[in-house]
CSV table of C-alpha atoms and ligand atoms in Angstrom, one decimal:
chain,number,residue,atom,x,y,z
A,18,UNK,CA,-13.6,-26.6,38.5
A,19,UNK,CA,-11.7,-23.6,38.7
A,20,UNK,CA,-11.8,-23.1,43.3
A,21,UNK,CA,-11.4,-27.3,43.5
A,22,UNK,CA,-8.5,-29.6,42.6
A,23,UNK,CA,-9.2,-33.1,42.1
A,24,UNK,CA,-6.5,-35.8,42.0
A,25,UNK,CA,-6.4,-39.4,41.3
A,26,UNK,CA,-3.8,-42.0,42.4
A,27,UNK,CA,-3.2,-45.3,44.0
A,28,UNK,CA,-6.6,-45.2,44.7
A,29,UNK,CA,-6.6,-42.0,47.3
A,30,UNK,CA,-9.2,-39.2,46.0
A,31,UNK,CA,-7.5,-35.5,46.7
A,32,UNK,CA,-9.6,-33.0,47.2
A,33,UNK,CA,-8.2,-29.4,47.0
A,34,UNK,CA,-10.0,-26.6,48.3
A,35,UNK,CA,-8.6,-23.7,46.2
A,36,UNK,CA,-9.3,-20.1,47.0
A,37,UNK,CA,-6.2,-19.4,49.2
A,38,UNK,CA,-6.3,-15.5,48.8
A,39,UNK,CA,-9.7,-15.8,50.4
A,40,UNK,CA,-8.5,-18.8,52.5
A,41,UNK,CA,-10.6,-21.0,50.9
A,42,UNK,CA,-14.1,-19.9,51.7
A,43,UNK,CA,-17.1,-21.2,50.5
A,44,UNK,CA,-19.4,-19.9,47.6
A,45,UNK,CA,-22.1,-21.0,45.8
A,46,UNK,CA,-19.8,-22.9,43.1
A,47,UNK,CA,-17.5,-24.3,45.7
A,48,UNK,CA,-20.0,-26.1,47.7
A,49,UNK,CA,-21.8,-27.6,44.3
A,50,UNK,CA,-18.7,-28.8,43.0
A,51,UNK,CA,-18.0,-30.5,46.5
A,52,UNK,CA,-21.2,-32.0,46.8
A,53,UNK,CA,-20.8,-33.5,43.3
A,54,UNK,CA,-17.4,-34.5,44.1
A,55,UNK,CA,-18.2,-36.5,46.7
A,56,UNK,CA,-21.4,-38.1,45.1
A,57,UNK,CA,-19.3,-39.1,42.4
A,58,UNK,CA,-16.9,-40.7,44.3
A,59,UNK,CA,-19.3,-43.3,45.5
A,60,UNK,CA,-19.3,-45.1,42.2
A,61,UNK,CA,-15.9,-44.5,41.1
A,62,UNK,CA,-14.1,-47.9,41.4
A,63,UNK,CA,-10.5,-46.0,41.0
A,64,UNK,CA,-11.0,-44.0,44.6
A,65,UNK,CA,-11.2,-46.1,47.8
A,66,UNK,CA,-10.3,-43.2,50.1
A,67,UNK,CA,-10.3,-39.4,50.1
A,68,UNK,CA,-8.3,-36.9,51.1
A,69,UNK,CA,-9.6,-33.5,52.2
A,70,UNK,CA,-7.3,-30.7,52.4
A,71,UNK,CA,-7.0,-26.8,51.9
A,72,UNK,CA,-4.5,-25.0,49.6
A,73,UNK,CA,-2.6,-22.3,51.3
A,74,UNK,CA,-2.4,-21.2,54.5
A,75,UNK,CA,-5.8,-22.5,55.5
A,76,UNK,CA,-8.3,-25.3,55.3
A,77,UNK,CA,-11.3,-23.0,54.9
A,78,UNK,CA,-12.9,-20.2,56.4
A,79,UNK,CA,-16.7,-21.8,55.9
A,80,UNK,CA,-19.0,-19.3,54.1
A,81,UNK,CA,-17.6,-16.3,52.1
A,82,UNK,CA,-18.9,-13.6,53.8
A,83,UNK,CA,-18.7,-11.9,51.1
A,84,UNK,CA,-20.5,-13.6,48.7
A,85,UNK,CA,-23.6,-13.7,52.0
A,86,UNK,CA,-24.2,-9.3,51.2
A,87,UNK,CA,-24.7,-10.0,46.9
A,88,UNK,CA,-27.9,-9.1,46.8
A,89,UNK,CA,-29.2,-12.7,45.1
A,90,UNK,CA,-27.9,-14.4,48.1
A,91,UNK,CA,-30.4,-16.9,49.1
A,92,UNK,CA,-31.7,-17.2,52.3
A,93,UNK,CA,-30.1,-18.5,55.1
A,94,UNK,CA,-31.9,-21.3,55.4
A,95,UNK,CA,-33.0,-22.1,52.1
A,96,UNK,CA,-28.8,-22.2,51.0
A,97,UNK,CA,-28.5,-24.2,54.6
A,98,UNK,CA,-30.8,-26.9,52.9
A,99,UNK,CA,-30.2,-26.1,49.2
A,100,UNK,CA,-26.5,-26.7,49.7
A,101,UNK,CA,-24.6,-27.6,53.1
A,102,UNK,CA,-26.7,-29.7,54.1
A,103,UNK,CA,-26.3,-32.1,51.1
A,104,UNK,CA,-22.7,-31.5,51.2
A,105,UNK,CA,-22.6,-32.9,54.7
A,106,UNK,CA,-24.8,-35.9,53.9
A,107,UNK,CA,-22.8,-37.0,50.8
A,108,UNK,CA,-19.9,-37.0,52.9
A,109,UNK,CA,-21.7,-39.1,56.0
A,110,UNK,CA,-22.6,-41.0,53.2
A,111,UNK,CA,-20.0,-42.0,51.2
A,112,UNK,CA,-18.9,-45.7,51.5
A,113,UNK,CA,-15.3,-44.9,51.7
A,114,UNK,CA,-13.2,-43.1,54.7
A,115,UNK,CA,-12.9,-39.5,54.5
A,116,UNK,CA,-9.2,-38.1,55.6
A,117,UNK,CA,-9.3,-34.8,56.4
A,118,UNK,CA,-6.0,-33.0,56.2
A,119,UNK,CA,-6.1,-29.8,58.3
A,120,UNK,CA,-3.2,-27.5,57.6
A,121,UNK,CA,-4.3,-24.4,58.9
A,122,UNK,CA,-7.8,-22.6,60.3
A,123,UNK,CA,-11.0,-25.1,59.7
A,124,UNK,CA,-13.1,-21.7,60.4
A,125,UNK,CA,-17.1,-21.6,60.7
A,126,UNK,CA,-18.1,-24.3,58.0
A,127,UNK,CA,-14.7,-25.1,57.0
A,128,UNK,CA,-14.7,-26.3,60.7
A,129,UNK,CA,-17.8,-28.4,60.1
A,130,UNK,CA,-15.9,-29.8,56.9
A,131,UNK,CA,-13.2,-31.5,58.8
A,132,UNK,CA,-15.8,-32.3,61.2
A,133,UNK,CA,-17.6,-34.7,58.5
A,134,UNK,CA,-14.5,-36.3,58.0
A,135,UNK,CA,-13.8,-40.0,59.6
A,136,UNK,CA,-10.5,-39.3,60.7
A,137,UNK,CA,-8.5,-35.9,61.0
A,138,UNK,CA,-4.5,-35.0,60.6
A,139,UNK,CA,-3.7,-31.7,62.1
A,140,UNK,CA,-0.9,-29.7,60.6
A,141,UNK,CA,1.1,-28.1,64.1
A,142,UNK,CA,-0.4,-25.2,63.2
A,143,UNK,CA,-3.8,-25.7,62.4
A,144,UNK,CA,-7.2,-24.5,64.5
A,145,UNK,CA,-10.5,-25.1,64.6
A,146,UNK,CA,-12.8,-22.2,64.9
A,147,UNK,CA,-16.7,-22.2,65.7
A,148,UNK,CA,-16.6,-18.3,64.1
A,149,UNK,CA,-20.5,-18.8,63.7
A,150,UNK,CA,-21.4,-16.3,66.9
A,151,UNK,CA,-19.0,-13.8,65.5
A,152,UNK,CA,-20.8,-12.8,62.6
A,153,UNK,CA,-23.8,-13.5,65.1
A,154,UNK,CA,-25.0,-17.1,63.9
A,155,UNK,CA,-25.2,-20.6,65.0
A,156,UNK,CA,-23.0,-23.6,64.1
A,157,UNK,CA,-24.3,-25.1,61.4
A,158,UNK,CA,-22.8,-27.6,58.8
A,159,UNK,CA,-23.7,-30.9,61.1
A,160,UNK,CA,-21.2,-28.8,64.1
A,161,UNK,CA,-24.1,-28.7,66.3
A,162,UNK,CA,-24.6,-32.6,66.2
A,163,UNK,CA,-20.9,-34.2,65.3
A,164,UNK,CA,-19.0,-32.1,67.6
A,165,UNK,CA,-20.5,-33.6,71.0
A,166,UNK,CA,-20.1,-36.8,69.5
A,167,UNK,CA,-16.6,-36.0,68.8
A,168,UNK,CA,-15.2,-34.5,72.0
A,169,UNK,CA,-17.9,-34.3,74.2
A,170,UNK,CA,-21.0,-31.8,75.1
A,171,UNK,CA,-19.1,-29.7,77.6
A,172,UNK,CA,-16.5,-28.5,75.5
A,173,UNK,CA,-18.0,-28.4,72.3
A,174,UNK,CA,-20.9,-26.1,74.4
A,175,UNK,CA,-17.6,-24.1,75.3
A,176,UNK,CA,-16.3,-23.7,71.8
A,177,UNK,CA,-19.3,-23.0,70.1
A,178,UNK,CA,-20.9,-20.7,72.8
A,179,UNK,CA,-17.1,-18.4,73.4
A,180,UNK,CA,-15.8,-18.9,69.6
A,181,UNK,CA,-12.7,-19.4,71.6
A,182,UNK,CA,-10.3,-21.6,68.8
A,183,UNK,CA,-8.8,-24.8,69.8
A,184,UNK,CA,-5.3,-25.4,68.8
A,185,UNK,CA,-4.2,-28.3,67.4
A,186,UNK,CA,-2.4,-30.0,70.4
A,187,UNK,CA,-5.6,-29.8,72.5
A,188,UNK,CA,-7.5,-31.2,69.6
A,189,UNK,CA,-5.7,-33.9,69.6
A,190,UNK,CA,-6.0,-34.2,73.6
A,191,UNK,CA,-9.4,-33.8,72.9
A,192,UNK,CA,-9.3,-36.7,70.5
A,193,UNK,CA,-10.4,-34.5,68.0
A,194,UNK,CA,-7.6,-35.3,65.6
A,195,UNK,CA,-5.8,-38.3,65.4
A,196,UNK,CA,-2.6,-36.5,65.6
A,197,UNK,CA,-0.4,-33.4,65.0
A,198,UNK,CA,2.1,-33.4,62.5
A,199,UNK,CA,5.4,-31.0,61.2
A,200,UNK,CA,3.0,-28.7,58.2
A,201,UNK,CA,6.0,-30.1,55.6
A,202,UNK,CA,4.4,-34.0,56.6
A,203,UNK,CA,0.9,-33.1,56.8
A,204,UNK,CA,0.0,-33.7,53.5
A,205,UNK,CA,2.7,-37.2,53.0
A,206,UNK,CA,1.2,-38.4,56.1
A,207,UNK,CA,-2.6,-37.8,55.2
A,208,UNK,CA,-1.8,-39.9,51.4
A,209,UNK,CA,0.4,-42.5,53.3
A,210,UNK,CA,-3.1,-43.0,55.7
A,211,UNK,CA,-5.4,-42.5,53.1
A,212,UNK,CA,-3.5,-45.6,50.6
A,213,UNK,CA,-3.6,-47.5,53.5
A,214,UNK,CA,-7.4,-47.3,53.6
A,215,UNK,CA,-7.7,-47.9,49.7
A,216,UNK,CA,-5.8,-50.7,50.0
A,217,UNK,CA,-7.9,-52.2,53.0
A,218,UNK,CA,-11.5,-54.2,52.4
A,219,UNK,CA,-13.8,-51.9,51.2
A,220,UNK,CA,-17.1,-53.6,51.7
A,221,UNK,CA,-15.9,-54.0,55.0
A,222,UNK,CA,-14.9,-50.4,55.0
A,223,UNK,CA,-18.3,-48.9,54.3
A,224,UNK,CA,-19.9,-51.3,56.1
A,225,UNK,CA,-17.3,-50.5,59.1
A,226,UNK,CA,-18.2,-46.6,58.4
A,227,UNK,CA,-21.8,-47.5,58.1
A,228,UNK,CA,-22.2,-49.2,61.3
A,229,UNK,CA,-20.4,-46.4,63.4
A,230,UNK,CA,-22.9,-43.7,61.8
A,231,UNK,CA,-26.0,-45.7,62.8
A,232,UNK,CA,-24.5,-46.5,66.4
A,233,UNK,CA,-25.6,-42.8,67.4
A,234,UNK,CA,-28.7,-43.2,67.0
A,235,UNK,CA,-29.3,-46.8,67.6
A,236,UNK,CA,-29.6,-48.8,71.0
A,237,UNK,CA,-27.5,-51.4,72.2
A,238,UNK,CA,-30.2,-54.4,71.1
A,239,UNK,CA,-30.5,-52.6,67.6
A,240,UNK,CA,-26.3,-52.4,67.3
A,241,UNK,CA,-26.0,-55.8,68.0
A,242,UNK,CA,-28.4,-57.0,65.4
A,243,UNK,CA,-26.8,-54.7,62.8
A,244,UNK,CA,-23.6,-56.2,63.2
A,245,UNK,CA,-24.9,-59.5,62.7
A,246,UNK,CA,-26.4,-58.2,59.4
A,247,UNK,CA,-23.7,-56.4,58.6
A,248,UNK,CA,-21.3,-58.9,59.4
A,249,UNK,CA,-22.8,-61.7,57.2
A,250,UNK,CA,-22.7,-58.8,53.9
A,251,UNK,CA,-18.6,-58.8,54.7
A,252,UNK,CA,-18.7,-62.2,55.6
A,253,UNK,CA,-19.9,-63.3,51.8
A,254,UNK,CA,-17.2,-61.3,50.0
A,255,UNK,CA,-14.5,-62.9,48.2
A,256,UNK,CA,-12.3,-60.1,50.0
A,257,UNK,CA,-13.3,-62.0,53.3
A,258,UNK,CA,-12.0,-65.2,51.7
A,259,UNK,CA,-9.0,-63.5,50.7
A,260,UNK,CA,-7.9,-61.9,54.0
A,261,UNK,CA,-8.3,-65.8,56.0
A,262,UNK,CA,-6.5,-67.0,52.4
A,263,UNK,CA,-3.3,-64.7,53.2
A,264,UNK,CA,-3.3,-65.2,56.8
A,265,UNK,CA,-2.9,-68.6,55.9
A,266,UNK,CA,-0.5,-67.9,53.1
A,267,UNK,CA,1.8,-65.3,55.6
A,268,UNK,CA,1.4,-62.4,52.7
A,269,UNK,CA,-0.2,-59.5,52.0
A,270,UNK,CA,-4.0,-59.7,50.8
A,271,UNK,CA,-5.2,-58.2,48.0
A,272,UNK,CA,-8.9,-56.9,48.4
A,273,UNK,CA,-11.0,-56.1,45.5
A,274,UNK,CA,-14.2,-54.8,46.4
A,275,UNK,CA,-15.7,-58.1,45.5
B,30,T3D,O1,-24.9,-19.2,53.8
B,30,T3D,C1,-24.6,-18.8,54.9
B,30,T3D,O2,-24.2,-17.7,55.2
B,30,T3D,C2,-24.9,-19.8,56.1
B,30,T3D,C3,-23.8,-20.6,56.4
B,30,T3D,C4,-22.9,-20.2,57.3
B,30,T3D,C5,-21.7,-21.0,57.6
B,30,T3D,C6,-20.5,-20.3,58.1
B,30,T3D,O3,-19.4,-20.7,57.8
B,30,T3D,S1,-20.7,-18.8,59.0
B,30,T3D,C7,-19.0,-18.4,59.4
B,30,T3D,C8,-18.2,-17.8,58.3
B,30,T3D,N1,-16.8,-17.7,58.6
B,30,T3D,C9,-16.3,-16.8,59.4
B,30,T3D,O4,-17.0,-16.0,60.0
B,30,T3D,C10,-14.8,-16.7,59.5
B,30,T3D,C11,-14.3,-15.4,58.9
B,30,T3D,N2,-12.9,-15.3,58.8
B,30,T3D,C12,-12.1,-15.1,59.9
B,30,T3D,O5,-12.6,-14.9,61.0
B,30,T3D,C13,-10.7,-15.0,59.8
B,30,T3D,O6,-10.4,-14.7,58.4
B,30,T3D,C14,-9.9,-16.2,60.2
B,30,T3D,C15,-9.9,-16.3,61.7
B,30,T3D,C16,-10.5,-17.5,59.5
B,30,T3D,C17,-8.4,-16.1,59.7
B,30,T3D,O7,-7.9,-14.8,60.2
B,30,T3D,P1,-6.6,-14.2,59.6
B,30,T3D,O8,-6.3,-13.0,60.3
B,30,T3D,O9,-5.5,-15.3,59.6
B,30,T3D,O10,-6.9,-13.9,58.0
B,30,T3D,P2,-7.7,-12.7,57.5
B,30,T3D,O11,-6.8,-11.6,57.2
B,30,T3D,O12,-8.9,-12.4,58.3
B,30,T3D,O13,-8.2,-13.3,56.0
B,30,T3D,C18,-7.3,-13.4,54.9
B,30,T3D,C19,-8.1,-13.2,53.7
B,30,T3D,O14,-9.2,-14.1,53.6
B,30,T3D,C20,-8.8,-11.8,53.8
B,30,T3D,O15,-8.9,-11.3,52.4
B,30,T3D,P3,-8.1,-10.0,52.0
B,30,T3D,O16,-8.5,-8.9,52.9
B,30,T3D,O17,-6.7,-10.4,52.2
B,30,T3D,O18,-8.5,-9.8,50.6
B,30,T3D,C21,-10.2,-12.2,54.2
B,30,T3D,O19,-11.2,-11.2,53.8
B,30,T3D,C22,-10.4,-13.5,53.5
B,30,T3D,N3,-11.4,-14.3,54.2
B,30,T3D,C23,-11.3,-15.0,55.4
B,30,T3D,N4,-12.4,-15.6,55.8
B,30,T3D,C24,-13.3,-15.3,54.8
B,30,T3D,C25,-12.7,-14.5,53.8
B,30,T3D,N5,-13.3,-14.0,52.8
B,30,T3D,C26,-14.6,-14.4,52.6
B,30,T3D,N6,-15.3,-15.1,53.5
B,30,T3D,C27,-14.7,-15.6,54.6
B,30,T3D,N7,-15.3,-16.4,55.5
């Protein structure tokens, strides 16, 4: 996995984007090791949370341009649905919170990237960038879809249609990002998050992720009814029996996925 760094501890998953000379653009490998990445995750007992981030200067630059003019490039759309698209799904899909740890430009797909993510930390000087129009394209990556959702149609019709940047204190006034933090912290503060996930319930985690996913594209009546359902899947873990067993107790729980 020579462009991706996977690491393993106290149950946080970190994913490292590595190409920093080409600020961490996409290829062909890149993408297929990040979809499998993420697949894998899904079963792996030892990873309860992930951490996306960028090494360098950047969290990605989304496709490598580059790569696009070889002349066994696929398609557009066939490598759209050969490859993004699953990367985007596997991420939407995984039953554990994504963190996405943006310390520097989340450009074109990168953007889309840290858009997939459940929760986003900004580095002070990261930026997201819908570069797409530039190179004479449309956002693509699940930007055209997530992005409303995440800070509204008006200005993600502004950022996608000028490919004007947004810094990262207006993405976090936008609610974009969770919040902006010193580039030396970014990455302590992202783990310190992330182990706070993997040490939270995670049937009730996916099922909390889950539920949020579906609410787009559910109504109200339907919503309700899937929290019932859902409810009474968390409700029967012995992880439910252990949080009202702590309370009780005064101490910490200990959930185990059971
Ligand atoms: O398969 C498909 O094609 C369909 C999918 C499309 C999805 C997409 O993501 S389309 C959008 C692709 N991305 C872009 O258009 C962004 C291109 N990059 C930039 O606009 C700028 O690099 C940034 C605004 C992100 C950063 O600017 P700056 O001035 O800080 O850095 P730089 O000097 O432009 O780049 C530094 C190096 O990274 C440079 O390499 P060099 O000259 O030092 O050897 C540059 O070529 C390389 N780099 C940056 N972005 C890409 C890239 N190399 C390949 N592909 C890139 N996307």
């Amino acid at each position: 996995m020579a462009d991706l760094r996977i690491e393993t501890a106290d149950g946080v998953g970190t994913v490292t984007l590595d190409r920093p000379d080409a600020l961490n653009a996409l290829t062909v490998p890149l993408k297929e090791e990040l979809v499998a990445t993420f697949r894998a995750f899904a079963s792996d007992d030892a990873v309860r949370a992930i951490v996306l981030t960028g090494a360098g200067r950047a969290f990605c630059a989304g496709q490598d341009l580059h790569e696009r003019l070889q002349p066994d490039a696929q398609p557009l759309a066939d490598e759209i649905r050969a490859r993004y698209n699953p990367l985007i799904r596997a991420m939407r899909a995984l039953p554990k919170p994504i963190v996405a740890a943006v310390n520097g430009v989340a450009a074109g797909a990168g953007a889309s990237l840290a858009f997939a993510c459940d929760i986003r930390i900004a580095a002070e000087d990261a930026s997201f960038l819908l570069a797409f129009g530039r190179v004479g394209l449309i956002p693509d990556s699940g930007a055209t879809w997530l992005l409303p959702r995440l800070i509204g149609g008006a200005k993600a019709a502004e950022l996608a249609l000028t490919t004007d940047p947004l810094n990262a204190a207006d993405a976090e006034r936008l609610g974009l990002v969770a919040r902006v933090v010193p580039t030396a912290d970014l990455l302590p503060q992202a783990h310190a998050l992330a182990e706070r996930l993997a040490a939270a319930a995670p049937v009730a985690l996916a099922l909390t992720k889950e539920a949020l996913e579906r609410s787009w594209t559910a109504s109200f009546e339907e919503q309700l009814e899937l929290e019932a359902d859902f409810q009474g899947r968390a409700g029967s873990t012995a992880d439910h029996a252990e949080g009202i067993a702590a309370f009780i107790e005064r101490r910490r729980p200990t959930f185990r996925g059971e």
